[in-house]
Coordinates of C-alpha atoms and ligand atoms in Angstrom, one line a residue:
M998 CA 39.0 124.3 244.2
A999 CA 41.0 121.1 243.2
D1000 CA 44.0 121.4 240.8
S1001 CA 42.8 118.7 238.2
K1002 CA 45.1 119.4 235.7
A1003 CA 48.1 118.4 237.7
Y1004 CA 46.3 115.6 239.4
V1005 CA 45.8 114.4 235.5
K1006 CA 49.2 115.0 234.6
R1007 CA 51.0 113.2 237.5
V1008 CA 48.5 110.2 236.9
L1009 CA 49.7 110.2 233.1
A1010 CA 53.2 110.6 234.0
Q1011 CA 53.1 107.5 236.0
I1012 CA 51.5 105.5 233.3
E1013 CA 54.1 106.4 230.9
K1014 CA 57.0 105.8 233.7
R1015 CA 55.5 102.4 234.2
D1016 CA 54.6 101.1 230.6
P1017 CA 56.3 103.4 228.3
D1018 CA 55.4 101.0 225.6
Q1019 CA 51.9 100.9 226.0
K1020 CA 51.0 103.8 223.7
Q1021 CA 47.4 103.0 222.8
F1022 CA 46.6 102.6 226.3
L1023 CA 48.1 106.0 227.3
A1024 CA 46.5 107.7 224.6
T1025 CA 42.9 106.5 225.4
V1026 CA 43.5 107.3 229.1
T1027 CA 44.7 111.0 228.2
K1028 CA 41.9 111.2 226.3
V1029 CA 39.4 110.0 229.2
L1030 CA 40.9 111.9 231.9
E1031 CA 41.4 115.1 230.3
S1032 CA 37.7 115.4 229.6
V1033 CA 36.7 114.7 233.2
E1034 CA 38.8 117.7 234.3
P1035 CA 35.9 120.0 234.8
L1036 CA 34.5 117.0 237.1
L1037 CA 37.2 116.4 239.2
D1038 CA 37.3 120.1 239.9
Q1039 CA 34.3 120.2 241.7
H1040 CA 34.9 116.5 243.3
P1041 CA 38.4 117.0 245.4
E1042 CA 37.0 113.5 247.2
Y1043 CA 38.2 111.5 243.7
E1044 CA 41.5 112.8 244.2
Q1045 CA 41.5 112.4 248.0
N1046 CA 40.8 108.3 247.1
K1047 CA 43.1 108.0 244.5
I1048 CA 40.4 107.1 242.1
L1049 CA 42.5 108.0 239.2
E1050 CA 45.3 106.1 240.1
R1051 CA 43.1 102.9 240.8
M1052 CA 41.1 103.3 237.6
V1053 CA 44.4 102.8 235.3
E1054 CA 45.3 100.0 236.9
P1055 CA 43.8 96.5 236.2
E1056 CA 42.2 94.5 239.1
R1057 CA 43.8 91.6 237.3
V1058 CA 46.0 90.7 234.1
I1059 CA 45.8 87.1 233.0
E1060 CA 48.4 86.0 230.5
F1061 CA 48.8 82.5 229.3
R1062 CA 50.4 80.0 226.8
V1063 CA 47.8 78.7 224.3
P1064 CA 49.1 75.4 222.8
W1065 CA 47.2 73.8 220.1
T1066 CA 47.6 71.5 216.9
D1067 CA 47.5 72.4 213.3
D1068 CA 46.0 70.0 210.4
K1069 CA 49.5 68.9 209.5
G1070 CA 49.8 67.7 212.8
E1071 CA 52.3 70.5 213.6
I1072 CA 52.5 72.0 217.2
Q1073 CA 51.4 75.9 217.3
I1074 CA 52.0 78.1 220.3
N1075 CA 49.9 81.4 220.7
R1076 CA 49.8 83.8 223.5
G1077 CA 46.4 84.4 225.3
Y1078 CA 45.1 87.0 227.4
R1079 CA 42.5 88.3 230.0
V1080 CA 42.5 91.9 231.5
Q1081 CA 39.7 92.3 234.1
L1082 CA 40.2 95.9 234.5
N1083 CA 37.2 97.1 236.6
S1084 CA 34.4 95.3 238.3
A1085 CA 32.8 98.1 240.2
I1086 CA 29.4 98.0 238.8
G1087 CA 29.2 94.1 238.1
P1088 CA 31.0 91.1 236.6
Y1089 CA 33.5 91.9 234.2
K1090 CA 32.3 92.4 230.7
G1091 CA 34.2 92.4 227.1
G1092 CA 35.0 90.7 224.2
L1093 CA 37.7 88.4 223.1
R1094 CA 39.5 89.5 219.7
F1095 CA 41.6 86.9 217.9
H1096 CA 43.7 88.7 215.5
P1097 CA 47.8 88.5 215.0
S1098 CA 47.7 92.5 216.3
V1099 CA 46.7 91.8 219.5
N1100 CA 49.1 92.5 222.5
L1101 CA 48.7 93.8 226.0
D1102 CA 48.6 97.3 225.2
I1103 CA 45.7 97.2 222.6
L1104 CA 44.0 95.1 225.3
K1105 CA 44.4 97.2 228.1
F1106 CA 42.9 100.2 226.0
L1107 CA 40.2 98.3 225.0
A1108 CA 39.3 97.2 228.5
F1109 CA 39.8 100.6 229.9
E1110 CA 37.3 102.1 227.2
Q1111 CA 34.9 99.1 227.8
V1112 CA 34.7 99.8 231.5
Y1113 CA 33.0 103.3 230.7
K1114 CA 31.2 102.2 227.5
N1115 CA 29.6 99.2 230.0
A1116 CA 28.6 102.2 232.6
L1117 CA 27.0 104.2 230.1
T1118 CA 24.7 101.3 229.1
G1119 CA 23.1 101.5 232.6
L1120 CA 23.1 98.0 233.0
P1121 CA 25.1 96.2 236.0
I1122 CA 28.4 94.9 234.2
G1123 CA 32.1 95.8 234.6
G1124 CA 34.8 95.9 232.1
A1125 CA 37.2 93.6 230.3
K1126 CA 38.8 92.5 227.4
G1127 CA 40.7 89.6 226.0
G1128 CA 42.0 87.6 223.1
S1129 CA 44.7 86.3 221.3
D1130 CA 47.3 86.9 218.6
F1131 CA 46.1 83.5 216.7
D1132 CA 44.9 84.5 213.1
P1133 CA 41.7 82.7 212.2
H1134 CA 41.9 83.8 208.4
G1135 CA 42.7 80.6 206.5
K1136 CA 42.7 78.1 209.3
S1137 CA 40.1 75.3 208.8
D1138 CA 37.1 75.0 211.3
A1139 CA 39.0 72.0 213.1
E1140 CA 41.8 74.2 213.5
V1141 CA 39.9 76.9 215.1
M1142 CA 38.1 74.7 217.5
R1143 CA 41.4 73.3 218.7
F1144 CA 42.5 76.3 219.1
C1145 CA 39.5 77.5 221.1
Q1146 CA 39.2 74.6 223.2
S1147 CA 43.1 75.3 224.3
F1148 CA 41.9 78.7 225.0
M1149 CA 39.2 77.8 227.0
T1150 CA 41.3 75.0 228.9
E1151 CA 43.2 78.0 231.0
L1152 CA 40.6 80.8 230.6
F1153 CA 37.6 78.8 232.5
R1154 CA 39.4 79.2 235.8
H1155 CA 39.1 83.0 235.5
I1156 CA 35.6 83.5 234.4
G1157 CA 32.0 82.5 235.2
P1158 CA 28.2 84.2 235.1
N1159 CA 28.9 86.2 237.7
V1160 CA 32.8 86.8 237.9
D1161 CA 33.6 87.4 234.1
V1162 CA 31.6 87.0 231.0
P1163 CA 33.5 87.6 227.6
A1164 CA 32.0 87.8 224.3
G1165 CA 33.1 88.1 220.6
D1166 CA 35.0 90.7 218.9
I1167 CA 37.2 90.7 215.7
G1168 CA 37.9 87.2 214.8
V1169 CA 35.6 85.8 217.5
G1170 CA 32.0 85.2 216.2
G1171 CA 29.3 82.5 216.6
R1172 CA 31.5 79.7 215.4
E1173 CA 34.3 80.7 218.0
V1174 CA 32.0 81.7 221.1
G1175 CA 30.0 77.9 220.2
Y1176 CA 33.5 76.1 220.4
L1177 CA 34.5 78.2 223.6
F1178 CA 31.1 77.4 225.3
G1179 CA 31.4 74.0 224.6
Q1180 CA 35.0 73.8 226.2
Y1181 CA 33.8 75.9 229.1
K1182 CA 30.7 73.1 229.8
R1183 CA 32.8 70.6 229.6
L1184 CA 35.5 71.3 232.1
R1185 CA 33.0 72.9 234.4
N1186 CA 30.4 69.9 234.1
S1187 CA 27.9 73.0 234.5
Y1188 CA 25.4 74.5 231.9
D1189 CA 26.3 78.2 233.0
A1190 CA 24.7 79.5 230.0
G1191 CA 25.3 83.3 231.3
V1192 CA 29.4 82.7 231.1
L1193 CA 29.6 83.7 227.3
T1194 CA 27.6 86.1 225.3
G1195 CA 27.2 86.1 221.5
K1196 CA 25.8 82.7 221.7
R1197 CA 23.5 81.2 219.0
V1198 CA 19.8 81.6 219.4
D1199 CA 19.2 78.1 219.6
Y1200 CA 21.4 77.5 222.7
W1201 CA 20.5 80.7 225.0
G1202 CA 21.5 83.5 222.7
S1203 CA 19.8 86.7 222.5
L1204 CA 17.7 87.6 219.4
A1205 CA 19.0 91.1 218.1
R1206 CA 22.5 90.6 219.4
T1207 CA 23.8 90.3 216.1
E1208 CA 22.6 93.2 214.6
A1209 CA 23.2 94.8 218.1
T1210 CA 26.1 97.0 217.6
G1211 CA 25.3 98.1 213.9
Y1212 CA 21.7 98.7 214.6
G1213 CA 22.8 100.8 217.9
L1214 CA 25.1 102.7 216.1
M1215 CA 22.4 104.0 213.7
Y1216 CA 20.0 104.8 216.7
F1217 CA 22.6 106.8 218.2
V1218 CA 23.9 108.6 214.9
K1219 CA 19.8 109.4 214.2
D1220 CA 19.5 110.9 217.6
M1221 CA 22.7 113.0 217.2
L1222 CA 21.3 114.3 213.8
D1223 CA 17.9 114.6 214.6
A1224 CA 18.9 117.2 217.0
K1225 CA 20.5 119.3 214.6
G1226 CA 17.1 118.8 212.4
I1227 CA 19.1 116.6 210.0
D1228 CA 17.3 113.8 208.1
L1229 CA 19.1 110.6 207.0
K1230 CA 16.9 109.9 204.4
D1231 CA 19.3 110.2 201.2
K1232 CA 22.2 111.2 203.2
V1233 CA 25.4 109.5 201.4
V1234 CA 27.2 107.5 204.3
V1235 CA 30.4 105.9 204.1
V1236 CA 31.0 102.5 205.8
S1237 CA 34.2 100.9 206.1
G1238 CA 34.6 97.3 207.3
A1239 CA 32.1 94.3 206.0
G1240 CA 32.0 92.7 209.3
N1241 CA 29.4 92.3 212.1
V1242 CA 28.9 96.0 213.2
A1243 CA 29.6 97.6 209.7
T1244 CA 26.8 95.0 208.0
Y1245 CA 24.1 95.9 210.5
A1246 CA 25.0 99.6 210.3
I1247 CA 24.4 99.5 206.7
E1248 CA 21.2 97.6 207.0
K1249 CA 19.8 100.2 209.5
A1250 CA 21.3 102.9 207.5
Q1251 CA 19.3 101.9 204.5
S1252 CA 16.4 101.3 206.4
Y1253 CA 16.5 104.9 207.0
G1254 CA 16.5 105.8 203.5
A1255 CA 20.2 106.5 203.5
K1256 CA 22.6 105.8 200.6
V1257 CA 25.6 103.8 201.8
V1258 CA 28.2 103.8 198.8
T1259 CA 31.2 101.7 200.5
C1260 CA 32.3 99.0 202.5
S1261 CA 35.7 97.3 202.9
D1262 CA 37.8 94.5 204.5
S1263 CA 41.5 94.6 205.5
N1264 CA 42.7 94.4 201.7
G1265 CA 40.7 96.9 200.2
Y1266 CA 37.5 98.9 199.7
V1267 CA 34.0 99.1 197.1
Y1268 CA 32.6 101.9 196.3
D1269 CA 29.2 101.3 194.6
P1270 CA 27.4 104.6 193.0
N1271 CA 24.1 102.8 193.2
G1272 CA 24.4 102.0 196.9
I1273 CA 25.6 99.0 198.5
D1274 CA 23.8 95.7 197.6
L1275 CA 23.9 94.4 201.3
D1276 CA 22.7 90.9 200.4
C1277 CA 25.9 90.7 198.0
V1278 CA 28.0 91.9 201.2
K1279 CA 26.6 89.0 203.4
E1280 CA 26.6 86.2 200.7
I1281 CA 30.6 87.0 200.6
K1282 CA 31.4 87.7 204.0
Q1283 CA 28.9 85.7 205.9
V1284 CA 28.3 82.6 204.1
K1285 CA 31.5 82.2 201.6
R1286 CA 33.9 83.9 204.2
G1287 CA 35.2 85.4 200.9
R1288 CA 36.9 88.7 200.1
I1289 CA 35.2 92.0 199.3
K1290 CA 36.7 92.5 196.1
E1291 CA 34.2 89.8 195.1
Y1292 CA 31.5 92.5 194.9
V1293 CA 32.6 93.9 191.7
E1294 CA 32.3 90.7 189.8
T1295 CA 28.5 90.7 190.1
H1296 CA 28.3 94.8 190.1
P1297 CA 30.1 96.1 187.2
Q1298 CA 29.2 99.6 188.4
A1299 CA 30.9 99.5 191.4
E1300 CA 35.0 99.9 192.0
Y1301 CA 37.2 98.2 194.1
H1302 CA 40.4 100.3 195.5
E1303 CA 43.1 97.9 197.1
G1304 CA 44.5 99.5 200.5
C1305 CA 42.1 100.9 203.5
T1306 CA 42.2 104.3 204.0
G1307 CA 41.1 105.6 200.5
V1308 CA 37.4 105.0 201.9
W1309 CA 37.9 108.4 203.4
T1310 CA 38.4 110.3 200.4
V1311 CA 35.0 109.4 199.2
K1312 CA 32.4 112.4 199.4
C1313 CA 29.9 111.8 202.1
D1314 CA 27.8 113.5 204.5
V1315 CA 28.1 110.6 207.4
A1316 CA 31.1 108.4 207.9
L1317 CA 30.7 105.2 210.2
P1318 CA 34.2 103.6 211.0
C1319 CA 33.3 100.1 211.5
A1320 CA 36.1 98.1 211.1
T1321 CA 39.4 98.4 213.5
Q1322 CA 41.2 100.9 215.9
R1323 CA 43.3 104.0 214.5
E1324 CA 41.7 103.8 211.0
I1325 CA 40.9 107.7 210.4
D1326 CA 44.1 109.7 211.0
L1327 CA 44.6 113.5 210.9
E1328 CA 44.9 113.1 207.0
S1329 CA 41.9 110.9 206.5
A1330 CA 39.7 113.3 208.8
K1331 CA 41.0 116.3 206.6
A1332 CA 39.5 114.4 203.6
L1333 CA 36.6 113.9 205.2
V1334 CA 35.9 117.7 206.3
A1335 CA 37.2 119.0 203.0
N1336 CA 34.4 116.7 201.2
G1337 CA 31.7 117.9 203.7
V1338 CA 31.3 115.6 206.0
K1339 CA 28.5 116.6 208.7
A1340 CA 28.8 113.5 211.3
V1341 CA 31.2 110.7 212.3
G1342 CA 29.6 107.9 214.2
E1343 CA 32.4 105.3 215.5
G1344 CA 31.0 101.8 215.3
A1345 CA 34.6 100.3 215.7
N1346 CA 36.6 100.7 218.9
M1347 CA 38.5 103.9 218.6
P1348 CA 38.7 104.0 215.2
S1349 CA 39.9 107.8 215.1
T1350 CA 43.1 109.3 216.4
L1351 CA 42.9 111.8 218.9
E1352 CA 44.2 114.6 216.4
A1353 CA 41.4 113.2 214.2
I1354 CA 38.8 113.6 216.5
D1355 CA 40.1 117.2 217.6
Y1356 CA 40.1 118.0 213.8
F1357 CA 36.2 116.9 213.7
Q1358 CA 35.4 118.7 216.6
S1359 CA 36.9 122.1 215.7
H1360 CA 35.5 121.8 212.3
G1361 CA 31.9 121.3 213.8
V1362 CA 31.4 117.8 212.7
L1363 CA 29.3 115.9 214.9
F1364 CA 31.4 113.3 216.5
G1365 CA 29.6 110.2 218.0
P1366 CA 32.6 108.2 220.1
A1367 CA 32.8 104.9 220.2
K1368 CA 32.3 104.3 223.8
A1369 CA 28.7 105.5 223.4
A1370 CA 27.8 104.9 219.7
N1371 CA 28.8 101.5 219.9
A1372 CA 27.5 100.7 223.2
G1373 CA 24.8 98.7 221.6
G1374 CA 26.4 95.6 221.3
V1375 CA 27.5 95.0 224.9
A1376 CA 24.0 96.0 226.0
T1377 CA 22.7 93.7 224.1
S1378 CA 24.9 90.9 225.8
A1379 CA 24.0 92.2 229.2
L1380 CA 20.3 91.4 227.9
E1381 CA 21.4 87.9 227.0
M1382 CA 22.7 87.5 230.4
A1383 CA 19.5 88.7 232.0
Q1384 CA 17.6 86.2 229.4
N1385 CA 19.7 83.5 230.5
S1386 CA 19.2 84.1 234.3
E1387 CA 15.4 84.0 233.8
R1388 CA 15.9 81.1 231.4
L1389 CA 13.7 82.8 229.1
Q1390 CA 14.4 84.3 225.5
W1391 CA 12.6 87.7 224.5
T1392 CA 11.5 88.2 220.9
F1393 CA 13.6 90.4 218.8
E1394 CA 11.3 93.7 218.9
E1395 CA 11.9 93.1 222.8
V1396 CA 15.2 93.3 222.7
D1397 CA 15.7 95.9 219.6
G1398 CA 13.0 98.0 221.5
K1399 CA 14.9 97.8 224.6
L1400 CA 18.2 98.5 222.6
H1401 CA 16.8 101.4 221.0
G1402 CA 15.6 103.0 224.6
I1403 CA 19.4 102.2 226.0
M1404 CA 20.9 104.0 223.0
T1405 CA 18.7 107.1 223.2
N1406 CA 19.2 107.0 227.0
I1407 CA 23.3 107.1 226.1
Y1408 CA 22.7 109.9 223.8
K1409 CA 20.7 112.1 226.2
Q1410 CA 22.9 111.6 229.4
A1411 CA 26.2 112.7 227.2
K1412 CA 24.6 115.4 225.6
A1413 CA 23.3 116.7 229.0
N1414 CA 26.7 116.5 230.5
A1415 CA 28.3 118.2 227.2
E1416 CA 26.2 120.8 227.9
K1417 CA 26.8 121.0 231.7
Y1418 CA 30.3 120.7 231.6
A1419 CA 31.9 121.4 228.3
D1420 CA 31.1 122.2 224.8
P1421 CA 27.3 121.6 224.2
D1422 CA 28.2 119.4 221.1
D1423 CA 31.3 117.6 222.9
L1424 CA 29.6 114.1 223.0
V1425 CA 33.1 112.5 223.8
A1426 CA 33.5 114.8 227.0
G1427 CA 29.8 114.1 227.7
A1428 CA 30.0 110.4 227.6
N1429 CA 33.3 110.1 229.5
I1430 CA 31.9 112.2 232.0
T1431 CA 28.6 110.3 232.6
A1432 CA 30.2 107.2 232.6
F1433 CA 33.4 108.1 234.7
Q1434 CA 31.0 109.6 237.4
K1435 CA 29.2 106.6 237.6
V1436 CA 32.0 104.4 237.9
A1437 CA 34.0 106.8 240.2
N1438 CA 30.9 107.0 242.8
V1439 CA 30.5 102.9 243.1
M1440 CA 34.5 103.0 243.6
L1441 CA 34.0 105.2 246.6
A1442 CA 31.3 103.3 248.0
H1443 CA 32.9 99.9 248.2
G1444 CA 35.7 101.3 249.8
L1445 CA 39.6 100.7 249.1
V1446 CA 39.3 97.6 247.1
Ligands
LIG2457 P1 34.5 91.6 212.5 O1 35.6 90.5 212.3 O2 33.2 90.8 212.3 O3 34.6 92.5 211.3 C1 35.9 93.6 211.2 C2 35.9 93.8 209.6 O4 36.5 94.8 209.7 C3 36.3 93.0 208.8 O5 35.7 93.5 207.6 C4 37.7 93.1 208.7 O6 38.1 92.6 207.2 C5 37.9 94.7 208.7 N1 39.2 95.0 209.3 C6 39.8 94.4 210.3 N2 41.1 94.8 210.4 C7 41.2 95.9 209.7 C8 41.9 96.8 209.1 N3 43.3 96.7 209.7 N4 41.8 97.8 208.3 C9 40.6 97.7 207.4 N5 39.6 96.4 207.8 C10 40.1 95.8 208.6 O7 34.4 92.7 213.6 P2 33.3 93.5 214.1 O8 32.8 93.7 213.2 O9 32.5 92.6 215.4 O10 34.0 94.4 214.8 C11 34.6 95.8 214.2 C12 34.9 96.6 214.9 O11 34.0 97.0 215.9 C13 36.1 96.4 216.1 O12 37.0 97.6 216.5 C14 35.5 95.8 217.7 O13 36.1 96.0 218.5 C15 34.3 96.9 217.5 N6 33.2 96.1 218.1 C16 32.4 95.2 218.0 C17 31.3 95.0 218.4 C18 30.5 93.8 218.1 O14 29.4 93.6 218.8 N7 30.9 93.3 217.5 C19 31.0 95.9 219.7 C20 31.5 97.0 220.0 C21 32.6 97.2 219.0 P3 38.8 91.1 207.1 O15 37.7 90.1 206.6 O16 39.7 91.3 205.7 O17 39.5 90.6 208.4

C-alpha cells in the first residue's frame, strides 16, 4: 500500500517552500489533500504520475495592469489576475472578484476549490478564478464601466467560450458582467455569448442563475437535515451577508418555513426576532445599493450591531455563512455550538477556518462544505453555457429543476464516499474524494500535460 501521508506531506512542504506567503492557498490544499489520503492509499498510480504535484500547480497564472481614469480625470492603476488552475474536465470556469483584498493567494485558493466544486456538479467545466483589487464601492457607474473595459482589454486574449468562461463573484454582478461582455464583443467583433456567465436574461443569461447559489445551498442543507430526520420548518436560521448568495438562501429557507433572524454586510449585522423582511433587504441592497443598518429605520423591533463576527453569537439551529472567506473562526464556532447549532451550510467560499470545521465536526454538527453546498451557482452557469450553445433559453422551472437534481446528486455522492472512506457524516471528506477522483482520473487519461 502507498504511504499517502508521506506523499501529501511532501507536496505540502514543497508548496510552503515555493510560496511561503500563500497561507490561504496552503490551508485549502492541506484540507483537500489530507482528506483524500484514503483514496491515495488505494491508488498508487496517482503518486507514480505525480498527480498531486500537478494539481497544486496552476496551468497558467495571468497578472496584468489595469489602468483607468476616475471621474475627476485622475489616472488609477489596479492589478488584474486570472488563475487558470485546471482544465482536465472542461474549459476553465470560475468567477471574477473585485475587492481590495484580492491577491494571488486568495485567487489561487479560490481557483483550487473551484476545480473540485466544478467536478462535483457533474458538468464539463474546469476550474479558474480571477479578479482585481479594484473596489467598486462608492464608484460611479461610469467609473465601474471604464474599469471593466480596461480589465477586459487585457483579459479578452486569454478567454473564450471553449477556453475560459469567467462569471461574477464578490463585487461583480450583472452590471459588471454587462460592461465586461460589451467590451469583449467589441474587441472580438463576435457575439460569443458563452464567453461569460451571469449575463442578464435579456441577452442570453439563464433564468434562475441569480437565485442559483442561495437556492442550491438550501437544497443541499435540506438534504443534509432530511437524512437526520430534521425538518427545516420553524427552525431558526442565522445568515451572514446580504448579497446575492445570502438573499436567495434566505428566500428559499423562508419558503421551507424556516425563521431567518439575521443578515449582514461588511459593516455590521441586523437581528430581527420576527424574522428578516426580505423585500426590505432587497430594496436596500439591490435597488438603493445602501447599507444594511438602514433596515432598522423601518423595523423598530430589529437591532443593528456594528461588526460582523457577533452574528455567530445569535442562538440558532442552522448557520449559513454567505458573506466571505474566514468569517467563522474557532471562537465563533464555539459560540454556535454552545448555542446548540445543528447544521452549518457554507454559502460563501471557505467561510469557516480549518479549526472551526474541525470543531463543528468533532461536536456532531452537520457540516456542508462550500465546494459542495454552494456549487449551485457554477452548476447553473454551466447550464447557461449549455443554453448559449443551443441558442435557446430554458424556463425558470426547467433550470431550477435541473439545479435541484444536481444539488441532490452532489449530496448523495459526497455522503456515499464519506460512508465508504471516512466518517459517514464527514461531507468534507466525501466531497473532496468524489471530486478529486474524477479530476485525477481524467488527468491520467490525458497523459502528462
Ligand atoms: P455579494 O458581493 O453579492 O455579497 C457579499 C456580501 O457579503 C455583501 O453583503 C457584503 O457586504 C458582505 N461582505 C463582504 N465582505 C465582508 C466581510 N469582510 N465581512 C462581512 N461581510 C462581508 O457576493 P456574493 O453573495 O455573490 O458572494 C458571497 C460569497 O459567496 C463569496 O465568498 C463568493 O465567493 C461566494 N459564492 C458566490 C457565488 C455566486 O453565485 N454569487 C457562487 C459560489 C460562491 P458589503 O455590501 O458591505 O460589501
